[in-house]
Short mmCIF file of C-alpha atoms in Angstrom, two decimals:
data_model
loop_
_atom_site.label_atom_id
_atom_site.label_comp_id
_atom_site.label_asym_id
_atom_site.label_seq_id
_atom_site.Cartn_x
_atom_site.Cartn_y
_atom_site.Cartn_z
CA UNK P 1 140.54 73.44 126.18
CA UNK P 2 142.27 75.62 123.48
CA UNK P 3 144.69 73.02 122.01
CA UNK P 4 146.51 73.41 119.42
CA UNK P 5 144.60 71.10 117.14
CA UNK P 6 141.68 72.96 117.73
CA UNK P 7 143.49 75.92 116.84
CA UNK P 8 144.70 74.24 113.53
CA UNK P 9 140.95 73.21 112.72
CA UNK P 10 139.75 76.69 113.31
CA UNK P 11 142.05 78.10 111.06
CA UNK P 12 141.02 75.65 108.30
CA UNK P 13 138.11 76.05 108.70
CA UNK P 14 138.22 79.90 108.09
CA UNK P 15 140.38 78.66 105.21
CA UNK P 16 137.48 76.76 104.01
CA UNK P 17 134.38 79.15 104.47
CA UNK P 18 136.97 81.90 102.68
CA UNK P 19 136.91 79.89 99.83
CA UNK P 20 133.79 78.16 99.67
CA UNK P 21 130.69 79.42 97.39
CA UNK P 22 128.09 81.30 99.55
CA UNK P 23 124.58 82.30 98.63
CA UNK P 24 125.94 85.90 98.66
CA UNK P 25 129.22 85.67 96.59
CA UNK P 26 127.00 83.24 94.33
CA UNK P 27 124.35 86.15 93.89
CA UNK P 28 127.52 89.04 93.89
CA UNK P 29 129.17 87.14 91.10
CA UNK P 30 126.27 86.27 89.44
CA UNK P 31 124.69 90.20 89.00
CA UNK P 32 127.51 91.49 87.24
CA UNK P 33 127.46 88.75 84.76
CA UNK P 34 123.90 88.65 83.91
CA UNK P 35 124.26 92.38 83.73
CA UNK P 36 126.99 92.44 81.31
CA UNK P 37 125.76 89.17 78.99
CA UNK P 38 121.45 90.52 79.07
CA UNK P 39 122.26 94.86 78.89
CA UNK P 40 125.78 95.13 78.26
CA UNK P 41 126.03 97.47 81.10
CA UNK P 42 128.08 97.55 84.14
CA UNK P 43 126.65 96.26 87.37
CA UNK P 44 128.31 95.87 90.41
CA UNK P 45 127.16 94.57 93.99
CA UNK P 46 127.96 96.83 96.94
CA UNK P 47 126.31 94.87 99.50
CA UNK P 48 124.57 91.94 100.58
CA UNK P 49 122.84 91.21 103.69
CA UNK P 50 120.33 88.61 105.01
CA UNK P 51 117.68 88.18 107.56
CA UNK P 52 115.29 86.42 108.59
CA UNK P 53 111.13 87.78 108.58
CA UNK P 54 108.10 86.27 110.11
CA UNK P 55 105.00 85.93 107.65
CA UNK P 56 102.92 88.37 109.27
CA UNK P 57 105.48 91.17 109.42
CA UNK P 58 106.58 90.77 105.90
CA UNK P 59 104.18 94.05 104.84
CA UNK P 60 106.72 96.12 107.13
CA UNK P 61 109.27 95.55 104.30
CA UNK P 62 107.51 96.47 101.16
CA UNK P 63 107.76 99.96 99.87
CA UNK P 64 104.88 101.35 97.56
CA UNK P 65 107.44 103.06 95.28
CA UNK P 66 109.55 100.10 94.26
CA UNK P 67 108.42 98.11 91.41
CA UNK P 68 106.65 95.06 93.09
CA UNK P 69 106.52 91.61 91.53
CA UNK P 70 105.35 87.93 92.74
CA UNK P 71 107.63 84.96 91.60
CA UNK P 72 106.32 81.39 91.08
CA UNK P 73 108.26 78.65 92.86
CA UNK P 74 108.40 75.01 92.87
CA UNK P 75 106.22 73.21 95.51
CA UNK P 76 103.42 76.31 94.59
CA UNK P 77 106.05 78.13 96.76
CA UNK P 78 105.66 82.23 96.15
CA UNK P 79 108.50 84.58 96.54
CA UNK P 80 108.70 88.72 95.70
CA UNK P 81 110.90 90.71 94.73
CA UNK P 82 111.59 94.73 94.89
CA UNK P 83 113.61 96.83 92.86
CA UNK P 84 113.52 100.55 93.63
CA UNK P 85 112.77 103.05 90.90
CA UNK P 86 116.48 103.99 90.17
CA UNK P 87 117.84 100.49 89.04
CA UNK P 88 114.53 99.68 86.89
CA UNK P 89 115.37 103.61 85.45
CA UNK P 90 118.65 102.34 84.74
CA UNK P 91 117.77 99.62 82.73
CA UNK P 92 115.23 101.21 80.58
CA UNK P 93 118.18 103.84 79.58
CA UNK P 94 119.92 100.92 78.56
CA UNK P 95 117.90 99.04 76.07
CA UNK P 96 116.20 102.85 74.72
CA UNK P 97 119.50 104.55 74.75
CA UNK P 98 122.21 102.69 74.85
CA UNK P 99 123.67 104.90 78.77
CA UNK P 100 122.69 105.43 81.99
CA UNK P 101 121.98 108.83 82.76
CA UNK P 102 122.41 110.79 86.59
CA UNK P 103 119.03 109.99 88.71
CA UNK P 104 116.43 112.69 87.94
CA UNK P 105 114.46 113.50 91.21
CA UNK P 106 112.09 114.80 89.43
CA UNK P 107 111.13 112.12 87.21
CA UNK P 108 109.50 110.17 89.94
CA UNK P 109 106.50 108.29 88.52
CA UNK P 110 104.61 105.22 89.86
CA UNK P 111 105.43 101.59 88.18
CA UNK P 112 103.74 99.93 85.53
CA UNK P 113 103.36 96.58 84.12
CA UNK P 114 105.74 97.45 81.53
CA UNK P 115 108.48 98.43 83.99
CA UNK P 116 107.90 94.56 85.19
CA UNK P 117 108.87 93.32 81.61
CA UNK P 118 111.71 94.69 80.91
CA UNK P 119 112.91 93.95 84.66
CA UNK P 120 111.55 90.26 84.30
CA UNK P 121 114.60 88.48 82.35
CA UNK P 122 117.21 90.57 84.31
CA UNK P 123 115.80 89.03 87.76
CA UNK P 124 115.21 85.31 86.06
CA UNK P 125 118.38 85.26 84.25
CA UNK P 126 119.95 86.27 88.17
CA UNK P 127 118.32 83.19 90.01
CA UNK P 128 118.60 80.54 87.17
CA UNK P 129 122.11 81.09 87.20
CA UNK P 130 123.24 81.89 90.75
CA UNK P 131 120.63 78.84 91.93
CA UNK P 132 123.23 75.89 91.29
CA UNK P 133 126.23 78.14 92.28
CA UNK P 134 126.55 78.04 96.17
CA UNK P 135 127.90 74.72 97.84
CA UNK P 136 125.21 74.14 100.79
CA UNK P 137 121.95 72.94 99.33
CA UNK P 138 120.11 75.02 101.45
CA UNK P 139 121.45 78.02 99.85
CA UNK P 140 120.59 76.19 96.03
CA UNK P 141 116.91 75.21 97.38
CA UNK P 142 116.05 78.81 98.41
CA UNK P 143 116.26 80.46 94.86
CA UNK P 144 116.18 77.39 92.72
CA UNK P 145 113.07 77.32 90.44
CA UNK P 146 111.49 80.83 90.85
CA UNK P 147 110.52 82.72 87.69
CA UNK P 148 108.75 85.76 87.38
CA UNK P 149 104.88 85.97 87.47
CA UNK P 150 103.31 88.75 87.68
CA UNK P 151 103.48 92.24 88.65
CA UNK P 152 101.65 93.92 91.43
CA UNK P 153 100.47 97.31 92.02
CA UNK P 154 99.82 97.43 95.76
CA UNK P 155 101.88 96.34 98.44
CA UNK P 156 99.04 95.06 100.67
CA UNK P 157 97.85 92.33 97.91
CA UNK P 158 101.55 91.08 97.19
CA UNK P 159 102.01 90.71 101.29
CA UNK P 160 98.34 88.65 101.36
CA UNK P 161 100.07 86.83 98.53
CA UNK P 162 102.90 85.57 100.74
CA UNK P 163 101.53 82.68 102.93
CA UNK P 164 104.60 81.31 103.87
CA UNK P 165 105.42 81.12 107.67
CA UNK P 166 108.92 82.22 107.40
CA UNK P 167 111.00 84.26 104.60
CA UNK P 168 114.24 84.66 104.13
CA UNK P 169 115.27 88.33 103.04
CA UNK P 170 118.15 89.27 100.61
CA UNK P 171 118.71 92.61 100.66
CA UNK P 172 121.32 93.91 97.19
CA UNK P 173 123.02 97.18 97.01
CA UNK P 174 123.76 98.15 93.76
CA UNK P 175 126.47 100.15 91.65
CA UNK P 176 125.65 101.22 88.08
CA UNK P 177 127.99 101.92 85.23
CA UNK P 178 130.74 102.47 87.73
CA UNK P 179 129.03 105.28 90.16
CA UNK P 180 126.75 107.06 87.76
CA UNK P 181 123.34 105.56 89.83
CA UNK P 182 122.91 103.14 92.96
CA UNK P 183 120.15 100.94 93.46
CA UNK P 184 118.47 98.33 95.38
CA UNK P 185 116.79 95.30 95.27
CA UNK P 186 115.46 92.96 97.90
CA UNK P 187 114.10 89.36 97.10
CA UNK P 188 111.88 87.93 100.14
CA UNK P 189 111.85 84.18 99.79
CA UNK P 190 110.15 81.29 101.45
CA UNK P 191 112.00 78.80 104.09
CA UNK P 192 110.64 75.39 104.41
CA UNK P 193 107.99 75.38 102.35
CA UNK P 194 108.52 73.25 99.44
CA UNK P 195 106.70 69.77 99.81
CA UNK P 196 108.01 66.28 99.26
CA UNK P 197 106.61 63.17 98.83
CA UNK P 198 107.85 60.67 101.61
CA UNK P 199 108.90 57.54 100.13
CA UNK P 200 106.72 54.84 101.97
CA UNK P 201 107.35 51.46 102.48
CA UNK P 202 106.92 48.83 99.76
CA UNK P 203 107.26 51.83 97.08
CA UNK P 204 109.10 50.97 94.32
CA UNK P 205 112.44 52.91 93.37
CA UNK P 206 111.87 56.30 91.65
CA UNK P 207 113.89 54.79 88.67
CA UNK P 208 111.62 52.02 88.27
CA UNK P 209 108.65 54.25 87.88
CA UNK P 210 107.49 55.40 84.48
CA UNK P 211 108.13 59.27 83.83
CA UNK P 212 105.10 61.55 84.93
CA UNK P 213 103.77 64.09 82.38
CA UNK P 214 105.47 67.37 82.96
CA UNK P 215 102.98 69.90 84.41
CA UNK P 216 101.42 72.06 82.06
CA UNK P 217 101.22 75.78 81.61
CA UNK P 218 98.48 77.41 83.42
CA UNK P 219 96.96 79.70 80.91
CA UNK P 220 95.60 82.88 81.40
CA UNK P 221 91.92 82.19 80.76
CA UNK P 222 92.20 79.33 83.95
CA UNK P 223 93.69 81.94 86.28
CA UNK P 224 91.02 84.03 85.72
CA UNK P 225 88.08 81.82 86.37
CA UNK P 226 89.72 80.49 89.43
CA UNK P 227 89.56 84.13 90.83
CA UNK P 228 87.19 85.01 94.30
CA UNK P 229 83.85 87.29 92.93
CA UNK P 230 81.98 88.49 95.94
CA UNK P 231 78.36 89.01 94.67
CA UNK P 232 75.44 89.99 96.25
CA UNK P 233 71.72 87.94 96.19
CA UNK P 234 68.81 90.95 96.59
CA UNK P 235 65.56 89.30 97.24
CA UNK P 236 64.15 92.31 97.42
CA UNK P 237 64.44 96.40 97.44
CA UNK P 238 62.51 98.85 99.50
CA UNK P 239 62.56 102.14 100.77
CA UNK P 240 62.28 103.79 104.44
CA UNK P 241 63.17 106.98 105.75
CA UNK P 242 65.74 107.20 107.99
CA UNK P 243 63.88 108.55 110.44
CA UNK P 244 62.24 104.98 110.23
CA UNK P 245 65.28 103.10 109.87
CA UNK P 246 66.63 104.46 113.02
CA UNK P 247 63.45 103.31 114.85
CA UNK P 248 63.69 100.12 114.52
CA UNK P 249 64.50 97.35 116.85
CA UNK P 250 64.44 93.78 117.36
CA UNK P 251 61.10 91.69 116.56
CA UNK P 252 60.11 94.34 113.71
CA UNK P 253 58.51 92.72 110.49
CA UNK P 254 59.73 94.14 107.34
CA UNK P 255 56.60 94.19 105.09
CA UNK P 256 58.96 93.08 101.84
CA UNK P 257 55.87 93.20 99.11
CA UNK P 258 56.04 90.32 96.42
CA UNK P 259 59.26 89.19 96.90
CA UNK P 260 60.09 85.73 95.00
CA UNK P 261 62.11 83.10 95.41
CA UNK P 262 62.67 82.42 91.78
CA UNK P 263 63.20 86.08 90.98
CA UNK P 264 66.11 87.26 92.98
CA UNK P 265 68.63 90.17 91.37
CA UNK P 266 72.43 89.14 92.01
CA UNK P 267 74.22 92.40 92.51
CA UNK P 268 77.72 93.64 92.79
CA UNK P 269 78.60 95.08 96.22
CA UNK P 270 78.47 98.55 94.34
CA UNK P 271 74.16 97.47 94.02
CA UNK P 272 74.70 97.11 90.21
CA UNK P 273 72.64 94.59 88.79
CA UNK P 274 74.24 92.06 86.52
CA UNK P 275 71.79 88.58 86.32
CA UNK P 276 69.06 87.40 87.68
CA UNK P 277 68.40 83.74 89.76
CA UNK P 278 66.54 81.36 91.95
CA UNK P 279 67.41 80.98 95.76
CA UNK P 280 67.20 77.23 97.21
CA UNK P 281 69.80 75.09 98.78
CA UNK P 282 71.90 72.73 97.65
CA UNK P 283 73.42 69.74 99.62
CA UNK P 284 72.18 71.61 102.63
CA UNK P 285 73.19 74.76 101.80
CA UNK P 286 71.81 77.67 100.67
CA UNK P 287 73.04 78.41 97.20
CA UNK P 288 71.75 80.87 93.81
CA UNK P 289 71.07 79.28 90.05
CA UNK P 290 71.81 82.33 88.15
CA UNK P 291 69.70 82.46 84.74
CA UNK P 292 71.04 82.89 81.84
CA UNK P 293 70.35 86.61 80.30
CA UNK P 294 70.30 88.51 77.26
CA UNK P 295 71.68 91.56 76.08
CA UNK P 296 69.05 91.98 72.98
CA UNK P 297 67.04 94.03 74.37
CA UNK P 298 69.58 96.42 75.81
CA UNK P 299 72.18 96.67 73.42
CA UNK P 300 69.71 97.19 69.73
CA UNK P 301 71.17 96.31 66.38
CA UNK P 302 69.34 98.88 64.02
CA UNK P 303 71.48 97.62 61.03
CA UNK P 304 69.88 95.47 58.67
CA UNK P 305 72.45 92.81 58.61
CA UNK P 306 71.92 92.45 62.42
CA UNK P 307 68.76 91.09 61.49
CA UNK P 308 69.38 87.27 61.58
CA UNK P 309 71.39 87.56 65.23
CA UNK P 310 68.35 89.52 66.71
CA UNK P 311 65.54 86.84 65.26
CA UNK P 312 63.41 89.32 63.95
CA UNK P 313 60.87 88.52 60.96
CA UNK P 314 61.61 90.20 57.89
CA UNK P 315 58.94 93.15 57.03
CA UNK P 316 59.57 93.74 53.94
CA UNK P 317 57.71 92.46 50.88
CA UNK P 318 54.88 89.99 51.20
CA UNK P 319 55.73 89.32 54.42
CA UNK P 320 54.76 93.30 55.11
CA UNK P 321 51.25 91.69 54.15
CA UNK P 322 50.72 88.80 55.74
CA UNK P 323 49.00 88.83 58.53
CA UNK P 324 51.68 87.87 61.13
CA UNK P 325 51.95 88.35 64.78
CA UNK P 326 54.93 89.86 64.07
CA UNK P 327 53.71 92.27 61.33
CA UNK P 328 52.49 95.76 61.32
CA UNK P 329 49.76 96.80 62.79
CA UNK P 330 46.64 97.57 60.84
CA UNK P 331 46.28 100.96 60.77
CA UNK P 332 42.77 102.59 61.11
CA UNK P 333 40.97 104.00 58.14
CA UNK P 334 41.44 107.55 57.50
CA UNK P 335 37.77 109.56 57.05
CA UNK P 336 37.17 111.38 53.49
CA UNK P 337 38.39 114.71 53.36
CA UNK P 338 35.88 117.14 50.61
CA UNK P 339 36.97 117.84 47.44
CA UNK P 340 38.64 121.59 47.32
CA UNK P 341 39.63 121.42 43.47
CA UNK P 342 36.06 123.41 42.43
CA UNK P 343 36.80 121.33 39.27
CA UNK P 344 37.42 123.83 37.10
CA UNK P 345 40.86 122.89 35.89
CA UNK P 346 44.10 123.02 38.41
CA UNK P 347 44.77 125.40 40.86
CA UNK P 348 40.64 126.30 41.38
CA UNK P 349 39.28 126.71 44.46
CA UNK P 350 36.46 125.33 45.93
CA UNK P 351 33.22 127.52 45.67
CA UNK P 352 32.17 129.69 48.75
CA UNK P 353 28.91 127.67 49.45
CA UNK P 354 30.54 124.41 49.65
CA UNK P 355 33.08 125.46 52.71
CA UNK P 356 31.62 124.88 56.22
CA UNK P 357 29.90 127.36 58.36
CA UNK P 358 32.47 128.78 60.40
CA UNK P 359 31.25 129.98 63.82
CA UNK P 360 30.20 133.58 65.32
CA UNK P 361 32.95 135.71 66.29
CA UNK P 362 32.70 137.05 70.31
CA UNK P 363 31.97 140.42 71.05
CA UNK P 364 34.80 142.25 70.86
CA UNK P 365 33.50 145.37 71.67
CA UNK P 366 35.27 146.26 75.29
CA UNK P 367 38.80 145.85 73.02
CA UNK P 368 40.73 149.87 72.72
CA UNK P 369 39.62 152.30 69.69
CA UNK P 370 42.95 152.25 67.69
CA UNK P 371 42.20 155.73 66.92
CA UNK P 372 43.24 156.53 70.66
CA UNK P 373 46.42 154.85 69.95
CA UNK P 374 49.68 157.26 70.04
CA UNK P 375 50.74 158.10 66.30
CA UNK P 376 53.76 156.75 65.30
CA UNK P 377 56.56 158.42 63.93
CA UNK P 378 57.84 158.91 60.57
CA UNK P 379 60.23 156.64 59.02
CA UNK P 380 62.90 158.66 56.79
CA UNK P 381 62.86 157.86 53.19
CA UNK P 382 64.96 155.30 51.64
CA UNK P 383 66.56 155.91 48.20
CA UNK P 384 67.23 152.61 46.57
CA UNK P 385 69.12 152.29 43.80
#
C-alpha cells in the first residue's frame, strides 16, 4: 500500500543516493584531479557506465588497438585495463609538448611498452585515490590495491591472464583539454575473488598477534624462472620418404638405429637443439636430467688473453718443446735438396752434368707446320718520344 510514509522514505531515500559517494562520481571526480595535479591538463569525464562480464567472454571486450595492460591486486587478484590510442596520444603531447593537439588519423601506430609507462602513474594515481572515496565497501574493495604490472601486446594472452569467474566492467568516456580530443578507457575488474582467512575458533585476536613481515617484492629474475618452457626430448632422428610415411599403419616397428637412453637431444618445438640429457623416471614418472654443456667449442676465443678461460696449455717457449700431449706435433723430416750454388761465388749456377736427366720428349710430329699458318698482318709503326 502506497502510504504516505512510504512515500516520505522514498523520497529520502532519493535524497540520500543523490548525495551519497558512488563508485562512478568517486572515479568522475577523481580523473579530473589526478589529471590536473600528474599533467596539468584538463580532463573531464563524459560518461560512466558499468556491467557485469562472465570470465570466458571477457576476450569479446578487448580491442587489439588500445594500449593493453594487466594490474596486480591484492588476494593475487588480476585486473586490466584499456585506454584507446587517442587518450594515451594525449598524454604524450603533454609531458613532450606542453598541448594537446587535434587527433591525427593518420598517425595510427601499434602500442609499445613505453606508451604503458607514461600511462602507468596516470591510471595508479586514479585508483589509489578514488579507492577510499565511495561510501559502500563494495565499491572501495573493487579498485582498492591494484597497481600497474605489466603491459601486454596481445589481447588473447591478457584474456588467458584473467581467471576470475566474474568481472566487473567500467567503461570512461573522456573529454580532453575542453573538446580538443575524446577518449576512452575501460578497467575490467574482478568480483569476489579476494581471499580471507576465516577466523577459527580458539584463535587469538588479530591484535594480540605479532605483526607478519610485509610481503616482499617479486623481482624480475623470479618471474622469469617461474615461466612455462615447453621443450622437446628427441631420442632419436631418422628419415623416411613420405611415400613411406604414408604407408604405415598400426603394429609397424620403427628400426630407430643406436638410440640411447643417456644420450637424448632436448629440442625446442622449432627442432633446435639446445642441451643434451638422460631419460629415466623419477618418483614414477618419466622425467629428463639435462647435462650440463659447453659453449667452448662453439663460440672460439682466438685472443691470447682468452687463453686462461679456454684451459689451453701455453705453446710458447719451452713448453713449445716439451714433449706434451698438448704440444705440437713432430713434424716429419724434410729430404736433402742438391746443392745448386756451383760454388763458384754467389749467384752461380749449378753445372750442366750435375742436373738430373730429364725425360724424352713425345713425338710431336702429327702437330701443324707453322709455315702453313696464315701470315699476320702488319702492325703500324709507333713513334715514341
Amino acid at each position: 500500500m502506497d502510504t504516505t510514509l512510504h512515500r516520505k522514505a522514498q523520497a529520502g531515500r532519493a535524497e540520500h543516493q543523490a548525495r551519497a559517494m558512488s563508485l562512478a562520481k568517486a572515479l568522475r571526480l577523481t580523473l579530473a584531479k589526478v589529471a590536473e595535479d600528474k599533467f596539468e591538463m584538463s580532463m573531464a569525464a563524459l560518461s560512466l557506465r558499468n556491467q557485469t562480464c562472465p570470465g570466458e567472454k571477457i576476450d569479446q571486450h578487448l580491442s587489439e588497438t588500445d594500449l593493453l595492460m594487466l594490474f596486480d591486486g591484492p588476494g593475487g587478484r588480476r585486473a586490466a585495463v584499456m585506454m584507446d590510442p587517442a587518450l594515451v596520444g594525449a598524454l604524450i603531447q603533454q609531458q613532450t609538448m606542453g598541448k594537446v593537439l587535434a587527433v591525427n588519423d593518420s598517425a595510427d601506430r601499434p602500442m609499445t611498452p613505453t606508451d604503458a609507462a607514461i600511462a602507468a602513474p596516470f591510471l595508479d594515481a586514479l585508483l589509489q585515490r578514488a579507492a577510499p572515496v565511495p561510501e559502500d565497501p563494495d565499491d572501495q574493495k573493487l579498485i582498492s590495491g591494484f597497481r600497474f604490472g605489466a603491459w601486454v601486446e596481445d589481447a588473447r594472452v591478457l584474456a588467458m591472464s584473467l581467471d576470475a569467474p566474474d568481472y566487473q566492467l567500467i567503461h570512461i568516456d573522456v573529454d580532453i583539454s575542453g573538446g580538443i580530443r575524446q577518449g576512452r578507457i575501460m578497467m575490467c575488474m574482478p568480483l569476489g575473488q579476494e581471499v580471507e582467512s576465516a577466523a577459527k575458533p580458539g584463535d587469538s585476536p588479530a591484535e594480540d598477534k605479532p605483526d607478519l613481515d610485509p610481503p616482499q617484492r617479486v623481482t624480475l629474475s623470479e618471474t622469469v624462472m617461474k615461466l612455462t618452457v615447453d621443450l622437446r626430448i628427441s631420442l632419436a632422428k631418422m628419415r623416411m620418404p613420405l611415400r613411406d610415411l604414408g604407408k604405415l599403419a598400426v603394429g609397424d616397428v620403427l628400426d630407430l638405429g643406436a638410440a640411447d637412453f643417456s644420450k637424448v637431444r632436448v629440442q625446442t618445438l622449432a627442432g633446435r637443439a639446445i642441451g643434451r640429457g638422460t631419460l629415466g623416471q623419477l618418483d614414477g614418472v618419466r622425467a629428463v636430467q639435462v647435462a650440463a654443456t659447453s659453449d667452448v667449442t662453439q663460440n672460439l676465443q682466438r685472443r691470447a688473453s682468452d687463453r686462461d678461460h679456454m684451459n689451453l696449455p701455453d705453446i710458447s717457449g719451452p713448453a713449445a718443446e716439451a714433449d706434451e700431449p698438448h704440444g705440437m706435433p713432430d713434424l716429419p723430416e724434410l729430404p736433402d735438396l742438391p746443392d745448386l750454388t756451383g760454388g763458384e761465388g754467389e749467384g752461380a749456377t749449378a753445372p750442366a752434368d750435375s742436373l738430373p736427366d730429364l725425360p724424352d720428349l713425345p713425338d710431336m710430329s702429327d702437330l701443324p707446320d707453322f709455315d702453313e699458318a696464315p701470315d699476320l698482318p702488319e702492325l703500324p709503326e709507333l713513334n715514341v718520344g
